[in-house]
């Protein structure tokens, strides 16, 4: 089976992890700040907070921005459920903005229309989570301008997008947002096995997230409510969580960061080759906005069903049956049973539903060989017949 994504682990990665196993620290040691600095420096952000998953990073980002009961969080329906669930964790209401039919990201025009309606009804969002699907940036300049006009905060869910660029600068530099979140799950561009990170240019937000990731506990006398009792002393000053990353994960992340540019370059080579090999098949290949240089976590095609006699499911099952580990990213969040119980109707977001009916994620990872890619395309051709 050729998977849709997988990690690439080298001897250098293994050596980095082993060195931690042989050290004095398995958690809360020197590797975590080194990894945070490596990511912050690469993307051009001032601060980074490493955590145990991107889901945790999204939750901390929402908390740091003050999202709470009665507030609204908006995001795209075409994303993993974590992009929306982070709002529910904070007691907020969640709503969605339909996607752009070309980029599959949150549509700025749909956002404008929804904001205008929300302003009239007094239900403007406190936070908008802009998801960079497949690794391609949303139109952050437009979203950032709307944030200033309507007063909401912006989180970039860049779980797919480390190493990608927008307007010639690395995603995560915070030019148009408050916080950016990255994922290091094994199928992502670089991995720490499990793990995530939030980057920001605000020391206040960074300090808040760092506090909340470790039970809300501080050892800084300046943050305490009274004079320290002694060198052993700490205080819990917030209700925090155990969202810490381990030293093992951070060491693997540091090693992987050395090859990030190489990984993204190879993914672009594969995407260009897919574009050429699929040119004569009844599928729509990914469109890239000229302002964007995608991290290319995913390569999603859309079936031209009006030119095909088989169904979406039949083609998907045929590919799986031929040993091609295709996937579908994602089932629209608003049609998940948990969200349908809140009253969401499927066709409220028609572009998202059109995408869901046609999308298939083909294998895309830096270790994919040309021969494997040829096998994927051959299998797709046979599935379409």
Coordinates of C-alpha atoms in Angstrom, one line a residue, residues 111-243:
X111 CA -16.5 36.2 5.0
X112 CA -17.4 39.8 4.1
X113 CA -21.1 38.9 3.5
X114 CA -21.3 37.0 6.8
X115 CA -19.6 39.8 8.7
X116 CA -22.0 42.3 7.4
X117 CA -25.0 40.2 8.5
X118 CA -23.3 39.5 11.9
X119 CA -22.7 43.2 12.5
X120 CA -26.4 43.9 12.0
X121 CA -27.4 41.1 14.4
X122 CA -24.7 41.8 17.0
X123 CA -23.0 38.4 16.5
X124 CA -19.6 39.3 15.2
X125 CA -16.9 36.8 15.8
X126 CA -14.2 37.3 18.5
X127 CA -11.9 34.9 16.7
X128 CA -11.6 33.7 13.1
X129 CA -9.5 30.6 12.4
X130 CA -8.1 30.7 8.9
X131 CA -7.2 27.2 7.8
X132 CA -4.4 26.9 5.2
X133 CA -5.8 23.7 3.6
X134 CA -3.2 21.5 2.0
X135 CA -0.5 24.0 2.8
X136 CA -1.7 26.9 0.7
X137 CA -2.2 30.1 2.6
X138 CA -5.6 31.8 2.9
X139 CA -5.9 35.3 1.5
X140 CA -4.5 36.7 4.7
X141 CA -4.2 40.3 3.6
X142 CA -7.9 40.4 3.0
X143 CA -8.7 38.6 6.2
X144 CA -6.3 40.8 8.2
X145 CA -8.0 44.0 6.8
X146 CA -11.4 42.6 7.8
X147 CA -10.1 41.9 11.3
X148 CA -9.1 45.5 11.7
X149 CA -12.4 46.7 10.4
X150 CA -14.6 44.4 12.5
X151 CA -12.4 43.9 15.5
X152 CA -11.9 40.2 15.6
X153 CA -8.7 38.3 16.3
X154 CA -7.1 35.9 13.7
X155 CA -5.5 32.5 14.3
X156 CA -3.8 30.9 11.3
X157 CA -4.3 27.2 11.4
X158 CA -1.2 26.3 9.5
X159 CA -1.1 22.7 10.5
X160 CA -0.5 21.9 6.8
X161 CA 1.7 24.8 6.0
X162 CA 5.1 25.0 7.7
X163 CA 7.6 25.8 5.1
X164 CA 5.0 27.5 2.9
X165 CA 5.0 31.2 1.9
X166 CA 2.5 34.0 1.4
X167 CA 3.5 37.1 -0.5
X168 CA 7.1 35.9 -0.5
X169 CA 7.3 35.5 3.3
X170 CA 7.1 32.4 5.4
X171 CA 3.7 31.5 6.8
X172 CA 3.8 32.2 10.5
X173 CA 5.4 35.6 10.5
X174 CA 2.3 37.1 11.9
X175 CA 1.9 40.0 9.5
X176 CA -1.8 39.6 9.2
X177 CA -2.7 37.5 12.3
X178 CA -2.3 37.2 16.1
X179 CA -1.2 33.6 16.4
X180 CA -0.2 30.8 13.9
X181 CA -0.4 27.2 14.8
X182 CA 1.7 24.3 13.2
X183 CA 1.3 20.6 13.5
X184 CA 4.1 18.0 13.6
X185 CA 2.0 14.8 13.3
X186 CA 3.8 12.0 11.4
X187 CA 1.9 12.7 8.1
X188 CA 2.7 16.4 8.2
X189 CA 5.7 18.0 6.5
X190 CA 8.0 17.6 9.5
X191 CA 7.3 15.5 12.5
X192 CA 7.9 15.2 16.2
X193 CA 5.7 12.1 16.3
X194 CA 3.0 14.0 17.9
X195 CA 3.3 17.7 18.6
X196 CA 2.4 21.3 17.7
X197 CA 3.5 24.8 18.1
X198 CA 2.0 28.3 18.4
X199 CA 4.0 31.3 17.1
X200 CA 3.3 34.9 17.7
X201 CA 4.9 38.4 17.8
X202 CA 3.2 39.3 21.1
X203 CA 5.1 38.6 24.3
X204 CA 1.8 38.8 26.2
X205 CA 0.2 36.1 24.2
X206 CA 3.3 33.9 24.2
X207 CA 3.6 34.2 28.0
X208 CA -0.1 33.4 28.5
X209 CA 0.2 30.3 26.3
X210 CA 3.4 29.1 28.0
X211 CA 1.7 29.5 31.4
X212 CA -1.4 27.6 30.3
X213 CA 0.4 24.7 28.7
X214 CA 1.9 23.7 32.1
X215 CA -1.1 23.8 34.6
X216 CA -1.1 27.6 34.9
X217 CA 1.9 27.3 37.2
X218 CA 4.6 29.9 37.5
X219 CA 8.0 30.0 39.3
X220 CA 8.5 33.7 38.4
X221 CA 8.3 35.8 41.6
X222 CA 7.1 38.8 39.6
X223 CA 3.9 36.9 38.6
X224 CA 3.1 35.6 42.1
X225 CA 0.5 37.0 44.5
X226 CA 2.9 37.3 47.4
X227 CA 6.5 36.9 48.2
X228 CA 8.0 33.4 47.5
X229 CA 8.2 31.0 50.5
X230 CA 11.6 29.8 49.3
X231 CA 13.6 28.3 46.3
X232 CA 11.1 25.4 46.1
X233 CA 8.1 27.6 45.7
X234 CA 5.7 27.8 42.8
X235 CA 2.1 29.1 42.4
X236 CA -0.8 28.1 40.2
X237 CA -2.2 31.4 39.1
X238 CA -4.4 30.1 36.2
X239 CA -6.4 27.0 35.5
X240 CA -4.0 25.5 32.9
X241 CA -3.4 22.1 31.2
X242 CA -0.7 19.5 30.8
X243 CA 0.0 20.3 27.1

